[in-house]
PDB file of C-alpha atoms and ligand atoms in Angstrom:
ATOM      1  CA  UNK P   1       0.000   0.000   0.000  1.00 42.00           C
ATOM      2  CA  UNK P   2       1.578   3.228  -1.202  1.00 43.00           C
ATOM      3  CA  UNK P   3       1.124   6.456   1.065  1.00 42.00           C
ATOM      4  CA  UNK P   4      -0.466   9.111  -1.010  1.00 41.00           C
ATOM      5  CA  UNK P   5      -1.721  11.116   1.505  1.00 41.00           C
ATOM      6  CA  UNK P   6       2.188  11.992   2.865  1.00 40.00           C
ATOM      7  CA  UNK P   7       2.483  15.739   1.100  1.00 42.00           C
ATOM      8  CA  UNK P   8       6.553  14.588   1.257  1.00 43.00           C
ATOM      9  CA  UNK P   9       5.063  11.414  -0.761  1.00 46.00           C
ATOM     10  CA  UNK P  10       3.320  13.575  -3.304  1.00 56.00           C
ATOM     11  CA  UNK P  11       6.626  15.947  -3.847  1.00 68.00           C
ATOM     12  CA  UNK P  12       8.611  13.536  -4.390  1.00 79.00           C
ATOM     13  CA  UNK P  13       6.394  11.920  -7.541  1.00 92.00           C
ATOM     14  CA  UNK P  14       5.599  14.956  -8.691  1.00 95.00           C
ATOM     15  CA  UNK P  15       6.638  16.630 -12.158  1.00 96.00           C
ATOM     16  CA  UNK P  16       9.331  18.860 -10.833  1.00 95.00           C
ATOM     17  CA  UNK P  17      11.250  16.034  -8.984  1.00 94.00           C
ATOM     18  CA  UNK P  18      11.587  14.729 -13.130  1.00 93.00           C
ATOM     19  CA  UNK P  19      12.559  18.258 -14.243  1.00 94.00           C
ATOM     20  CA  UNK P  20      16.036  17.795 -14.378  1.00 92.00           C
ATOM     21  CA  UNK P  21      16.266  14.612 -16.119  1.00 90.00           C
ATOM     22  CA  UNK P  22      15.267  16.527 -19.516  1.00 92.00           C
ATOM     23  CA  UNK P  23      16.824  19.299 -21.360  1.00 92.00           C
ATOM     24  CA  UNK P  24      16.426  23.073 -19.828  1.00 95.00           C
ATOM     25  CA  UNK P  25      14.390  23.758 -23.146  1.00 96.00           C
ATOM     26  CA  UNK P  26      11.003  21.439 -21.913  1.00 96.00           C
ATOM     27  CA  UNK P  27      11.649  22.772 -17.890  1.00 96.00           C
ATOM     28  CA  UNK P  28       9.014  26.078 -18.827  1.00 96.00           C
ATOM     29  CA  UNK P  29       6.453  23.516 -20.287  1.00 96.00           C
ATOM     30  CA  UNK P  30       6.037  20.579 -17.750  1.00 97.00           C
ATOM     31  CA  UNK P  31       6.495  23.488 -14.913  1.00 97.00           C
ATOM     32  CA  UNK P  32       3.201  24.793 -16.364  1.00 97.00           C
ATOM     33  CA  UNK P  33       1.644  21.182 -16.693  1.00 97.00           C
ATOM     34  CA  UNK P  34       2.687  20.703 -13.004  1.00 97.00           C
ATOM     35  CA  UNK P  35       0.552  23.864 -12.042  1.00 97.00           C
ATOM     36  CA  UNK P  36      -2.467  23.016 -14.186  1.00 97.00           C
ATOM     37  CA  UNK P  37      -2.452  19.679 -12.649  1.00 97.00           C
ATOM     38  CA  UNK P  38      -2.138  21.000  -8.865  1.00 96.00           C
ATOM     39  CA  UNK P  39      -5.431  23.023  -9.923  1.00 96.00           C
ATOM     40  CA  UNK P  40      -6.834  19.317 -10.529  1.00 95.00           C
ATOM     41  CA  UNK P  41      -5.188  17.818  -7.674  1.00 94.00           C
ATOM     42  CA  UNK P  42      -2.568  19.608  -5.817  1.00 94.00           C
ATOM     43  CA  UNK P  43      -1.442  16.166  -4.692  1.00 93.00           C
ATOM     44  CA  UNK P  44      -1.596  13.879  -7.882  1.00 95.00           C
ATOM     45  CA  UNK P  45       1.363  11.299  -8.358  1.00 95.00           C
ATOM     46  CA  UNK P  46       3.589  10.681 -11.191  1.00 96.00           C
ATOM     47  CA  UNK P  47       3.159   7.115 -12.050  1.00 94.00           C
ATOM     48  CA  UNK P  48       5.309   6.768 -14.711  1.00 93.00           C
ATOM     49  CA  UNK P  49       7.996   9.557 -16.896  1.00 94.00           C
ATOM     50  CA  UNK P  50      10.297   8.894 -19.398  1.00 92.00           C
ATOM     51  CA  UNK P  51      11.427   9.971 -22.725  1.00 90.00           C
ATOM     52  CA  UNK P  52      11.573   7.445 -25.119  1.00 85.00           C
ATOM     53  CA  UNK P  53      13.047   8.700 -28.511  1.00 78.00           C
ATOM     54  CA  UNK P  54      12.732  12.050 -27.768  1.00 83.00           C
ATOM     55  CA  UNK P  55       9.134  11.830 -27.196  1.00 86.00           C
ATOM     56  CA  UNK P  56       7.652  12.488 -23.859  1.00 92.00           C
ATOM     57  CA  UNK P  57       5.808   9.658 -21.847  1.00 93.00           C
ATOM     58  CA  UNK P  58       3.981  10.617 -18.870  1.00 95.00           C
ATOM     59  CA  UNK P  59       1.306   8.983 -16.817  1.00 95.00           C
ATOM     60  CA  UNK P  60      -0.164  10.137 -13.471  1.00 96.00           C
ATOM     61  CA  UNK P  61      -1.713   7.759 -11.066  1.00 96.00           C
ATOM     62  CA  UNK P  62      -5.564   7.514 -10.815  1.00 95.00           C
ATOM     63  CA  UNK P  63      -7.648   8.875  -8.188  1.00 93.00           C
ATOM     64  CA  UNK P  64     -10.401   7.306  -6.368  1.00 91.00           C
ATOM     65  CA  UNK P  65     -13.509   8.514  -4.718  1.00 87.00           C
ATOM     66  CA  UNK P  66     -14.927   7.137  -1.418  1.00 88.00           C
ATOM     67  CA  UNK P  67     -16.745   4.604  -2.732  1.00 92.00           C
ATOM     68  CA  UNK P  68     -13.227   3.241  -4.771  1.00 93.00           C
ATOM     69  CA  UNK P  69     -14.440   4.601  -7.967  1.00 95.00           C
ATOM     70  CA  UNK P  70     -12.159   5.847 -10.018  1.00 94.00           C
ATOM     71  CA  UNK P  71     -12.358   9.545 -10.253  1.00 94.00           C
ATOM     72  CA  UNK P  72     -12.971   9.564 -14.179  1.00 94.00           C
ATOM     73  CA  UNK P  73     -13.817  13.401 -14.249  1.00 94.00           C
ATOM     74  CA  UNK P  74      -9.864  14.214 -12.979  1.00 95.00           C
ATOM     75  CA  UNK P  75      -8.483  11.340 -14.953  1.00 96.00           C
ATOM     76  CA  UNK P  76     -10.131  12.802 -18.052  1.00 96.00           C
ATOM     77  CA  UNK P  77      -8.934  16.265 -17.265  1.00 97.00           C
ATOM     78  CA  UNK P  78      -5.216  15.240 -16.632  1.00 97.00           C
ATOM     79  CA  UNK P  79      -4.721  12.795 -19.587  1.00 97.00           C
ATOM     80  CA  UNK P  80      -6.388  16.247 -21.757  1.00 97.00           C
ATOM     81  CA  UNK P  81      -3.102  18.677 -20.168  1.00 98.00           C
ATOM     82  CA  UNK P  82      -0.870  15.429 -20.336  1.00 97.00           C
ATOM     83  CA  UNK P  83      -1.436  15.222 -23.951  1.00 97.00           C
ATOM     84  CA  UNK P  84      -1.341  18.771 -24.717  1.00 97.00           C
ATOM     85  CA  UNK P  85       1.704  19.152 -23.105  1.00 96.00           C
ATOM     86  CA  UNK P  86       3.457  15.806 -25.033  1.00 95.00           C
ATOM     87  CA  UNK P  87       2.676  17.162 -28.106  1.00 95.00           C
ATOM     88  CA  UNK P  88       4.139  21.220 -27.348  1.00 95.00           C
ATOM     89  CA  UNK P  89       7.050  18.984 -26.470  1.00 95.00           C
ATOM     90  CA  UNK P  90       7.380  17.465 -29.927  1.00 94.00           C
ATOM     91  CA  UNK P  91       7.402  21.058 -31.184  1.00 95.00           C
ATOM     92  CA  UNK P  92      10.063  22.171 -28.444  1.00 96.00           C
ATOM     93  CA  UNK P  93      13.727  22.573 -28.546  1.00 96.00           C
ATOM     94  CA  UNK P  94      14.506  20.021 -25.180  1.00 94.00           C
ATOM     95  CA  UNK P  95      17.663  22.417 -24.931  1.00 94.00           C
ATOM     96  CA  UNK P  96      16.509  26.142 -25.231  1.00 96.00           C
ATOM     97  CA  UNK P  97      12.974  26.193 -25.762  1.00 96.00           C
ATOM     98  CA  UNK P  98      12.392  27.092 -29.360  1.00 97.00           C
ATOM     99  CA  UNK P  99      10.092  26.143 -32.052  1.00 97.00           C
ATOM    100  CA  UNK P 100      11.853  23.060 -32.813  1.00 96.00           C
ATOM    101  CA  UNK P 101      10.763  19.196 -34.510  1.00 94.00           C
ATOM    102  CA  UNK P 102      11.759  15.540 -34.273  1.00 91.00           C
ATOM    103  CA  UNK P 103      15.395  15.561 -35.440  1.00 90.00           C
ATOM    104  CA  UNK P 104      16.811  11.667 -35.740  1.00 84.00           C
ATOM    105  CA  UNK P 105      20.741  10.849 -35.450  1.00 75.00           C
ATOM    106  CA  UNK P 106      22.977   8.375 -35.326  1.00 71.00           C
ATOM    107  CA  UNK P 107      25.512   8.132 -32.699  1.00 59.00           C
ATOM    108  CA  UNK P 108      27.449   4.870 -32.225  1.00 67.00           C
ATOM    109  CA  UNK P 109      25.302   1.772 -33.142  1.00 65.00           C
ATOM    110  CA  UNK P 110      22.197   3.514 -31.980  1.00 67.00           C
ATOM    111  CA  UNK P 111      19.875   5.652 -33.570  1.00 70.00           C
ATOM    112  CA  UNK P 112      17.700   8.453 -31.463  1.00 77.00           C
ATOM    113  CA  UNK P 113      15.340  11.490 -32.275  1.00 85.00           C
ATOM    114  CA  UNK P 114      15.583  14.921 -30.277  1.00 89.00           C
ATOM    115  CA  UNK P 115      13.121  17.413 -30.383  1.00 93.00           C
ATOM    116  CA  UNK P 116      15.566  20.567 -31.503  1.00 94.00           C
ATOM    117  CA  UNK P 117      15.528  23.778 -33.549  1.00 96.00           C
ATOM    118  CA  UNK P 118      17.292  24.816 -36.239  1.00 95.00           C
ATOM    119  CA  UNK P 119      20.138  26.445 -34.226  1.00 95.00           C
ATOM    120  CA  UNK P 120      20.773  23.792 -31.564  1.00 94.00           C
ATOM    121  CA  UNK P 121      20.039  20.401 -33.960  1.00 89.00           C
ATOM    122  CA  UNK P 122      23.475  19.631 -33.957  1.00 85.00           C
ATOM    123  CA  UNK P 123      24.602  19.787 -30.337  1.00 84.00           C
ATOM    124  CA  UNK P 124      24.977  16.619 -28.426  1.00 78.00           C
ATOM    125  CA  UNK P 125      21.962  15.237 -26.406  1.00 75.00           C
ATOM    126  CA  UNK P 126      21.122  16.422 -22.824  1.00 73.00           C
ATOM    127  CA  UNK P 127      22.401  14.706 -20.083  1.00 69.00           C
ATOM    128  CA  UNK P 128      20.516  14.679 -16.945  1.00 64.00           C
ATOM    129  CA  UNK P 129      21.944  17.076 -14.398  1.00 58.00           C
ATOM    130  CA  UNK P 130      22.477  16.797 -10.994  1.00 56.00           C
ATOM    131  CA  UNK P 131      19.951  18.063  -8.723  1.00 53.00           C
ATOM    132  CA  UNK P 132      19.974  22.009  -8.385  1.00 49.00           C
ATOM    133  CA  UNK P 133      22.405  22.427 -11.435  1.00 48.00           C
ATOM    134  CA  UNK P 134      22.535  25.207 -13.354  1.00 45.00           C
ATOM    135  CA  UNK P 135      19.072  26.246 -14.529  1.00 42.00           C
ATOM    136  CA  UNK P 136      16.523  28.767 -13.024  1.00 40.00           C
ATOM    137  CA  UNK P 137      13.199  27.552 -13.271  1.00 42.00           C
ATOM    138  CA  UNK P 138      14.706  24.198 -11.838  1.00 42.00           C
ATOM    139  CA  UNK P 139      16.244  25.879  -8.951  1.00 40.00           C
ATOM    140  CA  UNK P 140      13.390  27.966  -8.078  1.00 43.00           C
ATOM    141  CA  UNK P 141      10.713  24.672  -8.137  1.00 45.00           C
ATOM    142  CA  UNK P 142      13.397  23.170  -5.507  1.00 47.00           C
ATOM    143  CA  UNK P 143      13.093  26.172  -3.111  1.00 46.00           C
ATOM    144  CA  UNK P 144       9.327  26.063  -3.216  1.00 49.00           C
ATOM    145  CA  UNK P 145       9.185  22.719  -2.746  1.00 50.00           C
ATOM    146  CA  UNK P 146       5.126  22.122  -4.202  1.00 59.00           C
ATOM    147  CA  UNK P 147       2.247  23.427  -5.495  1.00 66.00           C
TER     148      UNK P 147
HETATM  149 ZN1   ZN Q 201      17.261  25.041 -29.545  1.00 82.31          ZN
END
């Protein structure tokens, strides 16, 4: 039985504890998802994030009602900002921010896709940074803690 009551619970598996594991350039987007999602529930869980080929993944955890319902009104509402925010990111430069598009490469034996404009499509991918390096918005989620 997982604690989702625990507010430290819900920081922790919330979007901005993810933030830093993408490029600077998608940190302004899911920091708005993560505030139009507190408006839904200020303590909804991430249940699953990744990028896979450059693309976005995201799931948050259902909610349930007192009866043990699921709460289909809020998991309608959060897979509608979830989605809308997946595909800005398909249109967003993961490493400033700018109109960007899928932008496949080779590197070694593998082959990947970034998200990248026309300026920064030939820089190397984004590595995740430690916690509390470098970039603003990340650094200012961290002192405020939540919603
Ligand atoms: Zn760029």
């Amino acid at each position: 039985m997982t604690d989702l009551g625990s507010p430290a619970t819900a920081n922790g598996r919330q979007i901005p504890a993810w933030i830093p594991t993408v490029g600077p350039g998608w940190a302004a987007l899911l920091t708005d998802l993560h505030a139009r999602l507190c408006e839904l529930d200020e303590e909804y869980q991430v249940e699953d994030f990744s990028v896979d080929s450059g693309r976005l993944r995201l799931h948050v955890a259902d909610r349930y009602d007192a009866t043990g319902e699921v709460d289909v009104v809020f998991a309608d509402a959060a897979v509608q900002l979830i989605d809308d925010a997946v595909r800005a990111s398909a249109q967003t430069c993961d490493r400033c921010g700018a109109p960007g598009r899928p932008r496949f490469r080779g590197r070694g034996r593998s082959v990947g896709s970034l998200v990248r404009c026309d300026d920064c499509r030939t820089a190397p991918p984004v590595q995740p940074r430690p916690e509390g390096a470098r970039t603003r918005p990340v650094q200012e989620l961290s002192a405020s803690g939540r919603c």
